[in-house]
Coordinates of C-alpha atoms in Angstrom, one line a residue:
Chain A
M263 CA 0.0 0.0 0.0
T264 CA 1.6 3.2 -1.2
Q265 CA 0.3 6.6 -0.2
N266 CA 1.0 9.4 -2.7
S267 CA 0.1 13.0 -1.9
G268 CA 1.3 14.2 -5.3
K269 CA 4.6 15.3 -3.8
T270 CA 5.7 12.6 -1.3
T271 CA 5.4 8.9 -1.7
I272 CA 5.5 6.6 1.4
D273 CA 5.1 2.9 1.5
L274 CA 2.6 2.5 4.4
K275 CA 3.3 -1.2 5.0
N276 CA 6.7 -0.2 6.4
L277 CA 4.8 1.6 9.2
K278 CA 2.7 -1.5 10.1
A279 CA 4.7 -2.7 13.1
G280 CA 5.5 0.8 14.3
G281 CA 9.0 1.8 15.1
F282 CA 8.7 5.3 13.6
I283 CA 8.3 7.7 16.5
K284 CA 7.4 11.4 16.0
E285 CA 9.9 13.9 17.3
L286 CA 9.5 17.5 18.3
G287 CA 10.8 18.9 15.1
K288 CA 8.7 19.3 11.9
D289 CA 8.6 16.2 9.7
L290 CA 11.2 14.5 12.0
F291 CA 11.0 11.0 13.4
T292 CA 13.1 8.6 15.4
V293 CA 13.5 5.2 13.7
R294 CA 13.9 2.4 16.2
L295 CA 15.7 -0.6 15.0
R296 CA 15.0 -4.3 15.6
V297 CA 17.9 -5.6 17.7
P298 CA 16.7 -8.8 19.5
G299 CA 18.8 -9.5 22.6
G300 CA 21.0 -6.5 21.8
R301 CA 23.4 -8.5 19.7
M302 CA 24.3 -7.2 16.3
S303 CA 26.6 -8.2 13.5
I304 CA 29.4 -5.8 12.5
E305 CA 28.1 -5.8 9.0
K306 CA 24.7 -4.4 10.2
L307 CA 26.5 -2.0 12.5
K308 CA 28.5 -0.5 9.6
K309 CA 25.4 -0.2 7.4
I310 CA 23.4 1.5 10.3
A311 CA 26.3 4.0 10.7
K312 CA 26.1 4.8 6.9
V313 CA 22.3 5.2 6.9
A314 CA 22.5 7.4 10.0
E315 CA 25.1 9.5 8.5
K316 CA 23.2 9.9 5.2
Y317 CA 19.7 10.5 6.6
G318 CA 20.0 11.3 10.3
S319 CA 22.0 13.7 12.3
E320 CA 25.2 13.8 14.2
G321 CA 24.6 10.6 16.2
V322 CA 22.2 7.8 17.2
H323 CA 20.6 7.0 20.5
L324 CA 21.0 3.7 22.3
S325 CA 17.6 2.9 23.7
V326 CA 17.2 1.4 27.2
R327 CA 15.9 -1.8 25.5
Q328 CA 19.1 -2.5 23.5
S329 CA 18.0 -0.9 20.3
I330 CA 19.8 1.6 18.1
E331 CA 17.5 4.5 17.3
L332 CA 18.2 6.7 14.3
I333 CA 17.3 10.2 15.2
H334 CA 16.1 13.2 13.2
I335 CA 15.0 11.1 10.2
N336 CA 12.7 13.1 7.8
F337 CA 9.5 11.1 7.1
K338 CA 10.1 11.5 3.3
D339 CA 13.2 9.3 3.7
F340 CA 11.4 6.4 5.4
D341 CA 11.3 4.2 2.3
A342 CA 15.0 4.9 1.5
V343 CA 16.0 4.2 5.1
V344 CA 14.0 0.9 5.2
E345 CA 15.4 -0.2 1.8
E346 CA 19.0 0.5 2.6
L347 CA 18.9 -1.2 6.0
A348 CA 17.2 -4.2 4.3
E349 CA 20.3 -4.7 2.2
V350 CA 21.9 -6.2 5.3
G351 CA 18.7 -7.7 6.7
Q352 CA 18.3 -4.9 9.3
E353 CA 14.6 -4.2 10.1
V354 CA 12.8 -1.5 12.0
A355 CA 11.4 -2.4 15.5
S356 CA 7.9 -1.8 16.9
C357 CA 6.1 0.6 19.2
G358 CA 2.5 0.9 20.3
P359 CA 0.2 -2.0 21.6
R360 CA 2.4 -4.8 20.2
L361 CA 4.8 -7.4 21.4
R362 CA 8.1 -5.6 21.5
V363 CA 11.6 -6.8 20.6
P364 CA 12.8 -9.0 23.4
V365 CA 15.8 -7.9 25.5
A366 CA 18.4 -10.4 26.7
C367 CA 21.8 -10.6 28.5
G368 CA 24.8 -12.0 26.7
G369 CA 23.6 -15.5 27.6
C370 CA 25.7 -18.6 28.3
E371 CA 28.0 -18.9 25.3
Y372 CA 30.8 -16.8 26.8
N373 CA 29.5 -15.5 30.1
P374 CA 30.6 -17.7 33.0
N375 CA 27.5 -17.0 35.0
G376 CA 25.1 -17.9 32.2
L377 CA 22.9 -20.9 32.6
M378 CA 20.4 -20.6 29.7
D379 CA 20.9 -19.5 26.1
T380 CA 19.0 -16.2 26.3
Q381 CA 20.3 -15.0 23.0
Q382 CA 18.7 -18.0 21.3
A383 CA 15.5 -17.4 23.2
A384 CA 15.3 -13.7 22.3
L385 CA 15.8 -14.6 18.6
E386 CA 13.1 -17.2 18.7
V387 CA 10.6 -14.9 20.4
D388 CA 11.5 -12.2 18.0
R389 CA 11.0 -14.5 15.0
E390 CA 7.7 -16.0 16.2
L391 CA 6.0 -13.2 18.1
F392 CA 7.5 -9.8 17.2
G393 CA 4.9 -7.2 16.5
S394 CA 1.9 -9.3 17.6
M395 CA -1.0 -6.9 18.3
T396 CA -2.1 -7.2 21.9
G397 CA -5.3 -5.2 21.4
H398 CA -4.6 -3.3 24.7
H399 CA -1.1 -2.0 25.4
K400 CA 2.6 -2.8 24.9
F401 CA 3.9 -6.2 25.8
K402 CA 7.6 -6.6 26.8
V403 CA 9.6 -9.8 27.1
G404 CA 13.1 -10.1 28.7
F405 CA 15.6 -12.8 29.3
S406 CA 18.3 -13.2 32.0
G407 CA 20.7 -16.1 31.8
C408 CA 21.2 -16.4 35.6
P409 CA 19.9 -15.1 38.9
H410 CA 22.2 -12.1 38.8
D411 CA 19.3 -10.9 36.5
C412 CA 21.1 -8.0 34.9
P413 CA 18.2 -7.4 32.4
K414 CA 15.8 -7.1 35.4
A415 CA 13.4 -9.8 34.0
A416 CA 10.6 -9.2 36.5
I417 CA 9.8 -5.7 35.2
N418 CA 8.8 -7.1 31.8
D419 CA 5.3 -8.3 31.1
V420 CA 6.8 -11.7 30.9
G421 CA 10.4 -12.2 32.1
F422 CA 12.6 -15.2 32.2
V423 CA 15.5 -16.0 34.5
G424 CA 17.8 -19.0 34.0
A425 CA 18.0 -21.4 36.9
V426 CA 19.6 -24.7 37.8
R427 CA 18.4 -27.1 40.5
P428 CA 21.5 -28.8 41.8
E429 CA 21.7 -32.3 43.1
W430 CA 24.4 -33.9 45.2
N431 CA 25.8 -37.3 44.7
G432 CA 27.6 -38.4 47.8
E433 CA 29.6 -41.1 46.0
N434 CA 31.6 -38.6 44.0
C435 CA 32.1 -36.1 46.9
L436 CA 35.7 -35.3 47.9
T437 CA 34.5 -33.3 51.0
C438 CA 36.7 -30.5 49.8
G439 CA 34.4 -27.8 51.2
L440 CA 34.4 -25.7 48.0
C441 CA 30.6 -25.7 47.6
S442 CA 29.7 -24.7 51.1
G443 CA 32.5 -22.1 51.1
A444 CA 31.3 -20.6 47.8
C445 CA 27.5 -20.7 48.2
R446 CA 26.5 -17.1 48.7
E447 CA 23.0 -18.0 49.9
G448 CA 23.8 -20.3 52.8
A449 CA 22.0 -23.1 50.8
I450 CA 25.0 -25.5 51.3
V451 CA 26.4 -25.9 54.8
P452 CA 28.9 -28.4 56.0
G453 CA 27.3 -31.3 57.8
E454 CA 28.8 -34.4 59.5
D455 CA 32.3 -35.3 58.2
Q456 CA 32.3 -32.0 56.2
R457 CA 29.8 -33.5 53.7
P458 CA 27.6 -30.8 52.3
V459 CA 23.9 -30.4 53.4
F460 CA 21.6 -28.8 50.9
L461 CA 19.0 -26.3 52.3
A462 CA 16.7 -25.9 49.3
E463 CA 14.8 -23.0 51.0
N464 CA 17.9 -20.8 50.7
C465 CA 18.8 -21.7 47.1
L466 CA 18.6 -19.1 44.3
Y467 CA 19.4 -21.8 41.7
C468 CA 22.5 -20.0 40.4
G469 CA 24.4 -23.2 39.7
D470 CA 27.6 -21.9 41.3
C471 CA 28.0 -25.2 43.2
V472 CA 27.8 -27.2 40.0
K473 CA 30.2 -25.0 38.2
L474 CA 32.7 -25.1 41.1
C475 CA 32.5 -28.8 42.2
P476 CA 35.8 -30.5 41.2
A477 CA 34.3 -34.0 41.3
E478 CA 30.9 -33.5 39.6
A479 CA 29.3 -34.5 42.9
W480 CA 27.1 -31.5 42.5
H481 CA 25.3 -31.8 39.1
V482 CA 22.3 -30.4 37.3
L483 CA 19.1 -32.1 38.3
K484 CA 16.9 -29.6 36.3
K485 CA 17.6 -26.6 34.2
G486 CA 15.2 -24.0 32.8
Y487 CA 13.7 -20.6 33.2
A488 CA 11.9 -19.1 36.2
V489 CA 9.1 -17.1 34.6
Y490 CA 7.7 -13.8 36.0
A491 CA 4.5 -12.2 34.8
G492 CA 2.9 -8.8 35.1
G493 CA 5.9 -6.6 35.5
K494 CA 6.3 -3.1 34.2
W495 CA 8.1 0.1 35.0
G496 CA 7.0 3.6 33.9
R497 CA 4.6 5.9 35.7
R498 CA 3.1 3.1 37.9
P499 CA 5.8 0.4 38.3
M500 CA 5.0 -3.2 39.2
V501 CA 7.4 -6.1 39.8
G502 CA 6.1 -9.3 38.2
T503 CA 5.3 -12.4 40.1
L504 CA 6.8 -15.9 39.7
I505 CA 4.4 -18.1 37.8
A506 CA 6.5 -21.0 36.6
T507 CA 9.9 -22.6 37.4
F508 CA 12.4 -24.6 35.4
L509 CA 10.5 -24.0 32.2
P510 CA 12.4 -25.7 29.3
A511 CA 13.7 -23.5 26.6
D512 CA 11.4 -25.0 24.0
Q513 CA 8.4 -23.9 26.0
V514 CA 9.3 -20.2 26.0
V515 CA 7.4 -19.2 22.9
P516 CA 4.4 -21.4 23.7
I517 CA 4.0 -19.9 27.2
I518 CA 4.3 -16.4 26.0
R519 CA 1.6 -17.2 23.3
E520 CA -0.7 -18.5 26.1
I521 CA -0.1 -15.6 28.4
L522 CA -0.7 -13.2 25.5
S523 CA -3.9 -14.9 24.6
W524 CA -5.2 -14.8 28.2
Y525 CA -4.3 -11.0 28.3
Q526 CA -6.1 -10.4 25.0
E527 CA -9.2 -12.0 26.2
Q528 CA -9.3 -10.8 29.8
A529 CA -8.5 -7.2 29.2
E530 CA -11.3 -6.9 26.7
G531 CA -13.2 -3.6 27.5
M532 CA -10.6 -2.5 30.0
G533 CA -9.0 0.1 27.7
R534 CA -5.2 0.7 27.5
I535 CA -4.0 -1.6 30.3
R536 CA -0.9 -3.6 30.9
L537 CA -0.8 -7.3 31.8
G538 CA 0.1 -6.6 35.5
E539 CA -2.9 -4.4 36.1
V540 CA -5.2 -7.0 34.5
L541 CA -3.7 -9.6 36.8
L542 CA -4.4 -7.4 39.8
Q543 CA -8.0 -7.0 38.8
K544 CA -8.8 -10.5 37.5
G545 CA -6.6 -12.4 40.0
I546 CA -3.4 -14.3 39.3
E547 CA -5.2 -17.7 39.8
S548 CA -7.1 -17.2 36.5
L549 CA -3.8 -17.0 34.6
L550 CA -2.2 -20.0 36.5
D551 CA -5.3 -22.1 35.8
R552 CA -5.1 -21.3 32.2
L553 CA -1.4 -22.2 32.0
R554 CA -1.6 -25.3 34.1
T555 CA -3.2 -27.5 31.4
T556 CA -0.4 -26.8 28.9
F557 CA 2.5 -26.5 31.3
P558 CA 1.7 -28.9 34.2
N559 CA 5.3 -29.5 35.2
S560 CA 6.4 -25.9 35.4
V561 CA 3.5 -23.7 36.5
K562 CA 3.5 -22.9 40.2
L563 CA 0.7 -24.3 42.4
E564 CA 0.1 -20.8 43.8
T565 CA 1.7 -17.4 43.7
T566 CA 1.2 -13.9 44.9
A567 CA 0.0 -10.9 42.9
P568 CA 2.5 -8.6 41.1
T569 CA 3.9 -6.1 43.5
V570 CA 3.0 -2.5 43.1
I571 CA 5.9 -0.1 43.7
D572 CA 5.3 3.1 45.5
R573 CA 7.1 5.9 43.8
Q574 CA 6.7 8.1 46.9
I575 CA 6.2 11.2 44.8
R576 CA 2.5 11.8 45.1
G577 CA 1.0 14.1 47.6
L578 CA 4.1 16.1 48.5
N579 CA 3.3 18.9 50.8
S580 CA 4.0 22.5 49.8
A581 CA 7.2 22.7 51.8
E582 CA 8.6 19.8 49.8
C583 CA 7.8 21.3 46.3
Chain B
M34 CA 55.9 -23.4 45.9
Q35 CA 55.2 -20.4 48.1
P36 CA 51.5 -19.6 48.6
I37 CA 50.2 -16.9 46.4
D38 CA 48.6 -14.2 48.5
L39 CA 45.8 -12.5 46.5
R40 CA 44.1 -10.9 49.5
G41 CA 43.2 -7.3 48.8
V42 CA 43.5 -7.9 45.1
C43 CA 40.3 -7.2 43.1
C44 CA 38.8 -9.1 40.3
P45 CA 40.0 -9.6 37.6
T46 CA 43.5 -8.8 38.7
N47 CA 43.5 -11.6 41.2
F48 CA 42.7 -14.1 38.5
V49 CA 45.3 -12.8 36.1
K50 CA 47.9 -13.0 38.9
A51 CA 46.8 -16.6 39.6
K52 CA 47.2 -17.3 35.9
L53 CA 50.7 -15.9 35.9
A54 CA 51.7 -17.9 39.0
I55 CA 50.3 -21.1 37.2
E56 CA 52.4 -20.3 34.1
M57 CA 55.5 -20.5 36.3
A58 CA 54.5 -23.9 37.7
D59 CA 54.7 -27.4 36.2
V60 CA 51.8 -29.7 35.5
G61 CA 51.0 -31.6 38.7
D62 CA 52.3 -28.8 41.0
V63 CA 50.0 -27.9 43.9
I64 CA 49.6 -24.1 44.6
E65 CA 47.9 -22.5 47.5
F66 CA 46.1 -19.2 46.8
Y67 CA 44.9 -16.9 49.6
L68 CA 41.6 -15.3 48.5
D69 CA 39.2 -12.8 50.0
D70 CA 35.7 -13.9 50.8
G71 CA 32.9 -13.0 48.4
E72 CA 33.5 -12.4 44.7
P73 CA 37.2 -13.3 44.7
V74 CA 36.9 -16.8 46.2
Q75 CA 33.9 -17.6 44.0
S76 CA 35.1 -16.3 40.6
V77 CA 38.8 -17.2 40.9
S78 CA 38.0 -20.8 42.0
R79 CA 35.4 -21.2 39.2
S80 CA 37.6 -19.7 36.6
L81 CA 40.6 -21.9 37.5
K82 CA 38.3 -25.0 37.3
G83 CA 37.0 -23.6 34.0
E84 CA 40.6 -23.6 32.6
G85 CA 41.0 -27.2 33.5
H86 CA 43.0 -27.1 36.7
K87 CA 42.0 -29.4 39.6
L88 CA 40.6 -27.8 42.7
L89 CA 41.8 -29.8 45.7
S90 CA 40.3 -28.0 48.7
L91 CA 39.1 -24.7 50.0
K92 CA 39.6 -23.9 53.6
K93 CA 38.4 -21.0 55.6
A94 CA 41.3 -19.2 57.4
D95 CA 41.1 -16.1 59.6
G96 CA 39.1 -13.7 57.4
Y97 CA 40.1 -15.3 54.0
Y98 CA 40.1 -18.6 52.1
V99 CA 43.0 -20.9 51.2
L100 CA 42.4 -22.6 47.8
E101 CA 44.5 -25.5 46.9
V102 CA 44.9 -26.1 43.1
E103 CA 46.7 -28.8 41.2
V104 CA 48.1 -27.4 37.9
A105 CA 46.9 -29.1 34.8

């Protein structure tokens, strides 16, 4: 679909997923690029630099969700920008009430803390679900490879945190004491004969014990993602709640699909509302019930509502402002 | 071999110093490293294991850890 005013021609299908954001200046837009997981080839980076130099201004902006944003792009250049970026397969991202480009940490290929391949997951979600219309509001997905959680998974509508459930095999144990010395959570304590005792209630599932154990006595019993739902930041922040544990990597796209579909149905008639607010109003049980049939081994039996964060800025008295 | 005292040395300098000490040693040598609690003891131990050396023991001393490593 091409729109022609007589003077300017714009291919409107380029605008379908959003990603072109109006700036203050006349005719000027920010063009947000699609960079799933924040990883980018040098080839694309070079092309983006060329396009920015040709159509943009003195620089670009790095968005807080790992995108490169071309700034000060004249709307008349949209088609040329899209076409030139497409030469290296670089696409424009989304904005508005859609599933956004997923963010992710570096993952587990080179980061020693990484437990799950978050880069792979971000690419999959981007490929399968990017730009899905929610019908209500934006929908953000984020991936952390380990419980350090650098990407802050729980402030996404759906956030994933890599986790390992360790298991101890006494036959292999050298009683070297490395595990209990290194566990930062007090989940492994020296027992009789210096053999380690596992206190599951303290464990964050970071996998340090497995990585450190010289004798493979500590090994991986289960590996997967802890899944948080209903998070957001912005004007009224909420921290998402834990809805599933040790979700296998191949269930990531299916569970997002199911949560998205619950959100689309349940928020009907509620206006422009995020998942977390819908969960507060409809109850987290409704979502858990929906997910339990498809993901019986991962979904939690019960959980709490997302946590509303008080920004402490409302109702300042006159002396304070 | 003398123990390598890495107390008060921050990451990643402590690991690099440990690597340099290991370079001077022969395969099969056992080296003791003194490491601060917290980040140093965790990441230096894990990284040395990751590079294929054998961790023999970790003992808590007075305010620090003694890590015993067999060079591979």
